[in-house]
Amino acid sequence: MLKQLVCGALFLATLVQGTIFERPCRTDVAVVQDFQVDQYLGLWYDLEHYEASFEQNTDCVTAEYSRYADGSIRVFNSAVRLTDGLLYAVDGLALLSYPEAEVLEAKLNVSFYGAPNDESNYWILDTDYENYSIVWSCEPIGEERSLEYYWLLSRTPALPEDEELREKIEILKEQNGIIDDELIITEHFAEG
């Protein structure tokens, strides 16, 4: 029976493919304080990310954030599937994780397909709202392992040619334990 449970758990782990680390979720991760939601809205291009099952075999990945009539945040993700060249898109919902906090933190509860979500699973570690955003999420797998997600987002299909900005992003990634060896680079093809 134990062998069947272990095999079943391993099978499920392959279905929920993300980047698994042999470390617990970090608790010392800082996020943007005094988060300006309306400045964050709009189109973002995924430049690099950790492996995630919902982004496998895709390029031209974007996320567009806008407001629903009730004030919640619409998350519209799209990508081109490399297997057939078709556009894949999904609509989601984002809510502030702690909307009543005295200082609004950049922590969101994001869900797709109408599923409820009471987990704070989209943390914006840093953004200047105009050029880049560093997003991270972590789900514990027991006490000593974690399933982590990371995205470097940009307002344009490539970061600006700004060495200071690029250096800042590299420092932030290092400070937050983002491992370059695990990154998937997203291509954005020219239109036309």
PDB file of C-alpha atoms in Angstrom:
ATOM      1  CA  MET A   1       0.000   0.000   0.000  1.00  0.00           C
ATOM      2  CA  LEU A   2       2.805   2.426   0.902  1.00  0.00           C
ATOM      3  CA  LYS A   3       4.524   1.695  -2.411  1.00  0.00           C
ATOM      4  CA  GLN A   4       1.291   2.510  -4.277  1.00  0.00           C
ATOM      5  CA  LEU A   5       0.922   5.802  -2.382  1.00  0.00           C
ATOM      6  CA  VAL A   6       4.512   6.799  -3.142  1.00  0.00           C
ATOM      7  CA  CYS A   7       4.113   5.922  -6.825  1.00  0.00           C
ATOM      8  CA  GLY A   8       0.834   7.859  -6.950  1.00  0.00           C
ATOM      9  CA  ALA A   9       2.461  10.891  -5.324  1.00  0.00           C
ATOM     10  CA  LEU A  10       5.350  10.773  -7.797  1.00  0.00           C
ATOM     11  CA  PHE A  11       2.902  10.535 -10.700  1.00  0.00           C
ATOM     12  CA  LEU A  12       0.963  13.570  -9.421  1.00  0.00           C
ATOM     13  CA  ALA A  13       4.199  15.501  -8.986  1.00  0.00           C
ATOM     14  CA  THR A  14       4.912  15.050 -12.693  1.00  0.00           C
ATOM     15  CA  LEU A  15       1.455  16.437 -13.535  1.00  0.00           C
ATOM     16  CA  VAL A  16       2.045  19.579 -11.462  1.00  0.00           C
ATOM     17  CA  GLN A  17       5.310  20.263 -13.183  1.00  0.00           C
ATOM     18  CA  GLY A  18       7.111  23.299 -11.915  1.00  0.00           C
ATOM     19  CA  THR A  19      10.603  23.805 -10.631  1.00  0.00           C
ATOM     20  CA  ILE A  20      11.154  21.731  -7.521  1.00  0.00           C
ATOM     21  CA  PHE A  21      13.961  22.676  -5.158  1.00  0.00           C
ATOM     22  CA  GLU A  22      15.481  20.726  -2.310  1.00  0.00           C
ATOM     23  CA  ARG A  23      14.896  23.647   0.040  1.00  0.00           C
ATOM     24  CA  PRO A  24      11.919  24.918   1.991  1.00  0.00           C
ATOM     25  CA  CYS A  25      10.059  28.017   0.813  1.00  0.00           C
ATOM     26  CA  ARG A  26      11.993  31.080   1.872  1.00  0.00           C
ATOM     27  CA  THR A  27      10.381  33.262   4.496  1.00  0.00           C
ATOM     28  CA  ASP A  28      12.731  36.241   4.142  1.00  0.00           C
ATOM     29  CA  VAL A  29      11.535  37.325   0.702  1.00  0.00           C
ATOM     30  CA  ALA A  30      10.696  41.031   0.500  1.00  0.00           C
ATOM     31  CA  VAL A  31       8.013  42.346  -1.845  1.00  0.00           C
ATOM     32  CA  VAL A  32       7.169  45.804  -3.154  1.00  0.00           C
ATOM     33  CA  GLN A  33       5.666  47.985  -0.420  1.00  0.00           C
ATOM     34  CA  ASP A  34       3.010  50.635  -1.114  1.00  0.00           C
ATOM     35  CA  PHE A  35       2.060  48.698  -4.252  1.00  0.00           C
ATOM     36  CA  GLN A  36       0.441  50.860  -6.930  1.00  0.00           C
ATOM     37  CA  VAL A  37      -2.023  48.474  -8.570  1.00  0.00           C
ATOM     38  CA  ASP A  38      -3.182  50.839 -11.305  1.00  0.00           C
ATOM     39  CA  GLN A  39       0.396  51.534 -12.410  1.00  0.00           C
ATOM     40  CA  TYR A  40       0.988  47.778 -12.671  1.00  0.00           C
ATOM     41  CA  LEU A  41      -1.993  47.209 -14.990  1.00  0.00           C
ATOM     42  CA  GLY A  42      -1.364  46.749 -18.694  1.00  0.00           C
ATOM     43  CA  LEU A  43       0.642  44.424 -20.906  1.00  0.00           C
ATOM     44  CA  TRP A  44       3.750  42.577 -19.667  1.00  0.00           C
ATOM     45  CA  TYR A  45       6.018  40.283 -21.708  1.00  0.00           C
ATOM     46  CA  ASP A  46       7.487  37.162 -20.078  1.00  0.00           C
ATOM     47  CA  LEU A  47      11.238  37.266 -20.740  1.00  0.00           C
ATOM     48  CA  GLU A  48      12.367  34.363 -18.559  1.00  0.00           C
ATOM     49  CA  HIS A  49      10.827  32.004 -16.055  1.00  0.00           C
ATOM     50  CA  TYR A  50      11.232  28.769 -14.175  1.00  0.00           C
ATOM     51  CA  GLU A  51       9.804  25.692 -15.857  1.00  0.00           C
ATOM     52  CA  ALA A  52       6.044  25.441 -15.397  1.00  0.00           C
ATOM     53  CA  SER A  53       3.687  22.929 -16.973  1.00  0.00           C
ATOM     54  CA  PHE A  54       1.316  25.641 -18.216  1.00  0.00           C
ATOM     55  CA  GLU A  55       4.166  27.317 -20.145  1.00  0.00           C
ATOM     56  CA  GLN A  56       5.750  24.231 -21.696  1.00  0.00           C
ATOM     57  CA  ASN A  57       6.441  24.466 -25.420  1.00  0.00           C
ATOM     58  CA  THR A  58       5.318  28.089 -25.679  1.00  0.00           C
ATOM     59  CA  ASP A  59       6.838  31.382 -26.743  1.00  0.00           C
ATOM     60  CA  CYS A  60       5.526  34.921 -27.121  1.00  0.00           C
ATOM     61  CA  VAL A  61       4.117  34.674 -23.577  1.00  0.00           C
ATOM     62  CA  THR A  62       2.333  37.769 -22.295  1.00  0.00           C
ATOM     63  CA  ALA A  63       0.201  38.717 -19.329  1.00  0.00           C
ATOM     64  CA  GLU A  64      -2.235  41.599 -19.457  1.00  0.00           C
ATOM     65  CA  TYR A  65      -3.738  43.009 -16.275  1.00  0.00           C
ATOM     66  CA  SER A  66      -6.864  45.161 -16.221  1.00  0.00           C
ATOM     67  CA  ARG A  67      -9.735  45.932 -13.858  1.00  0.00           C
ATOM     68  CA  TYR A  68     -13.061  44.160 -13.776  1.00  0.00           C
ATOM     69  CA  ALA A  69     -16.111  46.325 -13.000  1.00  0.00           C
ATOM     70  CA  ASP A  70     -16.017  45.156  -9.358  1.00  0.00           C
ATOM     71  CA  GLY A  71     -12.425  46.396  -8.940  1.00  0.00           C
ATOM     72  CA  SER A  72     -10.791  42.963  -8.993  1.00  0.00           C
ATOM     73  CA  ILE A  73      -7.965  42.366 -11.451  1.00  0.00           C
ATOM     74  CA  ARG A  74      -8.365  40.488 -14.708  1.00  0.00           C
ATOM     75  CA  VAL A  75      -5.340  38.382 -15.685  1.00  0.00           C
ATOM     76  CA  PHE A  76      -5.278  37.551 -19.394  1.00  0.00           C
ATOM     77  CA  ASN A  77      -2.343  35.285 -20.266  1.00  0.00           C
ATOM     78  CA  SER A  78      -1.531  34.333 -23.833  1.00  0.00           C
ATOM     79  CA  ALA A  79       1.200  32.405 -25.617  1.00  0.00           C
ATOM     80  CA  VAL A  80       1.970  30.797 -28.944  1.00  0.00           C
ATOM     81  CA  ARG A  81       2.187  27.005 -28.761  1.00  0.00           C
ATOM     82  CA  LEU A  82       5.321  25.789 -30.493  1.00  0.00           C
ATOM     83  CA  THR A  83       3.728  22.446 -31.392  1.00  0.00           C
ATOM     84  CA  ASP A  84       1.151  23.951 -33.782  1.00  0.00           C
ATOM     85  CA  GLY A  85       1.699  27.741 -33.845  1.00  0.00           C
ATOM     86  CA  LEU A  86      -1.726  28.445 -32.383  1.00  0.00           C
ATOM     87  CA  LEU A  87      -2.461  31.129 -29.833  1.00  0.00           C
ATOM     88  CA  TYR A  88      -3.269  29.788 -26.378  1.00  0.00           C
ATOM     89  CA  ALA A  89      -5.016  32.114 -23.932  1.00  0.00           C
ATOM     90  CA  VAL A  90      -6.515  31.874 -20.476  1.00  0.00           C
ATOM     91  CA  ASP A  91      -8.465  34.349 -18.357  1.00  0.00           C
ATOM     92  CA  GLY A  92      -7.853  34.598 -14.647  1.00  0.00           C
ATOM     93  CA  LEU A  93      -8.613  36.623 -11.560  1.00  0.00           C
ATOM     94  CA  ALA A  94      -6.232  38.337  -9.149  1.00  0.00           C
ATOM     95  CA  LEU A  95      -7.128  39.699  -5.741  1.00  0.00           C
ATOM     96  CA  LEU A  96      -4.882  41.551  -3.341  1.00  0.00           C
ATOM     97  CA  SER A  97      -3.785  39.096  -0.670  1.00  0.00           C
ATOM     98  CA  TYR A  98      -3.969  41.645   2.151  1.00  0.00           C
ATOM     99  CA  PRO A  99      -6.109  44.585   0.934  1.00  0.00           C
ATOM    100  CA  GLU A 100      -6.690  45.947   4.450  1.00  0.00           C
ATOM    101  CA  ALA A 101      -2.994  46.242   5.321  1.00  0.00           C
ATOM    102  CA  GLU A 102      -1.784  49.663   6.370  1.00  0.00           C
ATOM    103  CA  VAL A 103       0.956  49.495   3.717  1.00  0.00           C
ATOM    104  CA  LEU A 104      -0.232  47.662   0.605  1.00  0.00           C
ATOM    105  CA  GLU A 105       2.144  44.782  -0.231  1.00  0.00           C
ATOM    106  CA  ALA A 106       2.548  43.448  -3.776  1.00  0.00           C
ATOM    107  CA  LYS A 107       1.102  40.040  -2.932  1.00  0.00           C
ATOM    108  CA  LEU A 108      -1.771  38.673  -4.981  1.00  0.00           C
ATOM    109  CA  ASN A 109      -3.990  35.604  -5.013  1.00  0.00           C
ATOM    110  CA  VAL A 110      -4.183  34.562  -8.670  1.00  0.00           C
ATOM    111  CA  SER A 111      -6.483  31.846  -9.985  1.00  0.00           C
ATOM    112  CA  PHE A 112      -7.651  30.521 -13.346  1.00  0.00           C
ATOM    113  CA  TYR A 113     -10.627  28.565 -14.670  1.00  0.00           C
ATOM    114  CA  GLY A 114     -12.918  29.976 -11.974  1.00  0.00           C
ATOM    115  CA  ALA A 115     -11.138  28.107  -9.189  1.00  0.00           C
ATOM    116  CA  PRO A 116     -11.228  29.898  -5.836  1.00  0.00           C
ATOM    117  CA  ASN A 117      -7.862  30.781  -4.377  1.00  0.00           C
ATOM    118  CA  ASP A 118      -7.134  31.873  -0.840  1.00  0.00           C
ATOM    119  CA  GLU A 119      -3.355  31.405  -1.269  1.00  0.00           C
ATOM    120  CA  SER A 120      -1.013  34.343  -1.756  1.00  0.00           C
ATOM    121  CA  ASN A 121       0.744  32.958  -4.845  1.00  0.00           C
ATOM    122  CA  TYR A 122       1.981  35.937  -6.897  1.00  0.00           C
ATOM    123  CA  TRP A 123       4.579  38.078  -5.147  1.00  0.00           C
ATOM    124  CA  ILE A 124       6.081  41.051  -6.934  1.00  0.00           C
ATOM    125  CA  LEU A 125       9.601  41.267  -5.545  1.00  0.00           C
ATOM    126  CA  ASP A 126      10.442  44.422  -7.443  1.00  0.00           C
ATOM    127  CA  THR A 127       9.111  46.603 -10.261  1.00  0.00           C
ATOM    128  CA  ASP A 128       9.543  50.089 -11.602  1.00  0.00           C
ATOM    129  CA  TYR A 129       6.086  49.781 -13.252  1.00  0.00           C
ATOM    130  CA  GLU A 130       7.532  51.063 -16.563  1.00  0.00           C
ATOM    131  CA  ASN A 131      10.233  48.566 -17.578  1.00  0.00           C
ATOM    132  CA  TYR A 132      10.383  45.378 -15.518  1.00  0.00           C
ATOM    133  CA  SER A 133       8.798  43.256 -12.833  1.00  0.00           C
ATOM    134  CA  ILE A 134      10.271  40.338 -10.892  1.00  0.00           C
ATOM    135  CA  VAL A 135       7.587  37.902  -9.751  1.00  0.00           C
ATOM    136  CA  TRP A 136       8.032  34.866  -7.507  1.00  0.00           C
ATOM    137  CA  SER A 137       5.865  32.233  -5.899  1.00  0.00           C
ATOM    138  CA  CYS A 138       6.533  29.220  -3.718  1.00  0.00           C
ATOM    139  CA  GLU A 139       4.476  26.246  -2.603  1.00  0.00           C
ATOM    140  CA  PRO A 140       5.882  23.955   0.102  1.00  0.00           C
ATOM    141  CA  ILE A 141       6.265  20.266  -0.642  1.00  0.00           C
ATOM    142  CA  GLY A 142       6.630  18.857   2.831  1.00  0.00           C
ATOM    143  CA  GLU A 143       9.083  20.618   5.118  1.00  0.00           C
ATOM    144  CA  GLU A 144      12.295  20.489   3.066  1.00  0.00           C
ATOM    145  CA  ARG A 145      11.213  20.900  -0.551  1.00  0.00           C
ATOM    146  CA  SER A 146       9.457  23.583  -2.554  1.00  0.00           C
ATOM    147  CA  LEU A 147       7.751  24.151  -5.884  1.00  0.00           C
ATOM    148  CA  GLU A 148       8.833  27.589  -7.063  1.00  0.00           C
ATOM    149  CA  TYR A 149       7.769  29.874  -9.869  1.00  0.00           C
ATOM    150  CA  TYR A 150       9.638  32.918 -11.122  1.00  0.00           C
ATOM    151  CA  TRP A 151       9.053  35.362 -13.968  1.00  0.00           C
ATOM    152  CA  LEU A 152      10.991  38.325 -15.278  1.00  0.00           C
ATOM    153  CA  LEU A 153       8.442  40.516 -17.001  1.00  0.00           C
ATOM    154  CA  SER A 154       9.015  43.553 -19.209  1.00  0.00           C
ATOM    155  CA  ARG A 155       6.761  46.167 -20.808  1.00  0.00           C
ATOM    156  CA  THR A 156       8.506  45.420 -24.105  1.00  0.00           C
ATOM    157  CA  PRO A 157       9.566  42.149 -25.806  1.00  0.00           C
ATOM    158  CA  ALA A 158      13.131  42.771 -24.558  1.00  0.00           C
ATOM    159  CA  LEU A 159      14.608  44.745 -21.685  1.00  0.00           C
ATOM    160  CA  PRO A 160      15.834  48.240 -22.545  1.00  0.00           C
ATOM    161  CA  GLU A 161      19.544  48.476 -23.373  1.00  0.00           C
ATOM    162  CA  ASP A 162      20.273  49.838 -19.905  1.00  0.00           C
ATOM    163  CA  GLU A 163      23.250  48.240 -18.156  1.00  0.00           C
ATOM    164  CA  GLU A 164      22.281  49.731 -14.791  1.00  0.00           C
ATOM    165  CA  LEU A 165      18.805  48.196 -15.012  1.00  0.00           C
ATOM    166  CA  ARG A 166      20.170  44.811 -16.094  1.00  0.00           C
ATOM    167  CA  GLU A 167      22.693  44.831 -13.254  1.00  0.00           C
ATOM    168  CA  LYS A 168      19.957  45.727 -10.756  1.00  0.00           C
ATOM    169  CA  ILE A 169      17.835  42.802 -11.968  1.00  0.00           C
ATOM    170  CA  GLU A 170      20.772  40.374 -11.671  1.00  0.00           C
ATOM    171  CA  ILE A 171      21.453  41.559  -8.113  1.00  0.00           C
ATOM    172  CA  LEU A 172      17.773  41.172  -7.178  1.00  0.00           C
ATOM    173  CA  LYS A 173      17.701  37.651  -8.644  1.00  0.00           C
ATOM    174  CA  GLU A 174      20.802  36.682  -6.675  1.00  0.00           C
ATOM    175  CA  GLN A 175      19.447  38.200  -3.435  1.00  0.00           C
ATOM    176  CA  ASN A 176      16.211  36.240  -3.863  1.00  0.00           C
ATOM    177  CA  GLY A 177      17.753  32.875  -4.686  1.00  0.00           C
ATOM    178  CA  ILE A 178      16.701  32.842  -8.347  1.00  0.00           C
ATOM    179  CA  ILE A 179      18.924  30.244 -10.019  1.00  0.00           C
ATOM    180  CA  ASP A 180      19.931  31.050 -13.615  1.00  0.00           C
ATOM    181  CA  ASP A 181      20.599  27.373 -14.431  1.00  0.00           C
ATOM    182  CA  GLU A 182      16.876  26.696 -14.049  1.00  0.00           C
ATOM    183  CA  LEU A 183      15.628  29.493 -16.326  1.00  0.00           C
ATOM    184  CA  ILE A 184      13.673  29.162 -19.539  1.00  0.00           C
ATOM    185  CA  ILE A 185      14.171  32.120 -21.902  1.00  0.00           C
ATOM    186  CA  THR A 186      11.003  33.205 -23.700  1.00  0.00           C
ATOM    187  CA  GLU A 187      11.290  34.244 -27.350  1.00  0.00           C
ATOM    188  CA  HIS A 188       9.123  37.026 -28.745  1.00  0.00           C
ATOM    189  CA  PHE A 189       8.918  36.943 -32.517  1.00  0.00           C
ATOM    190  CA  ALA A 190       8.551  40.067 -34.627  1.00  0.00           C
ATOM    191  CA  GLU A 191       5.083  40.681 -36.007  1.00  0.00           C
ATOM    192  CA  GLY A 192       4.488  40.902 -39.712  1.00  0.00           C
TER     193      GLY A 192
END
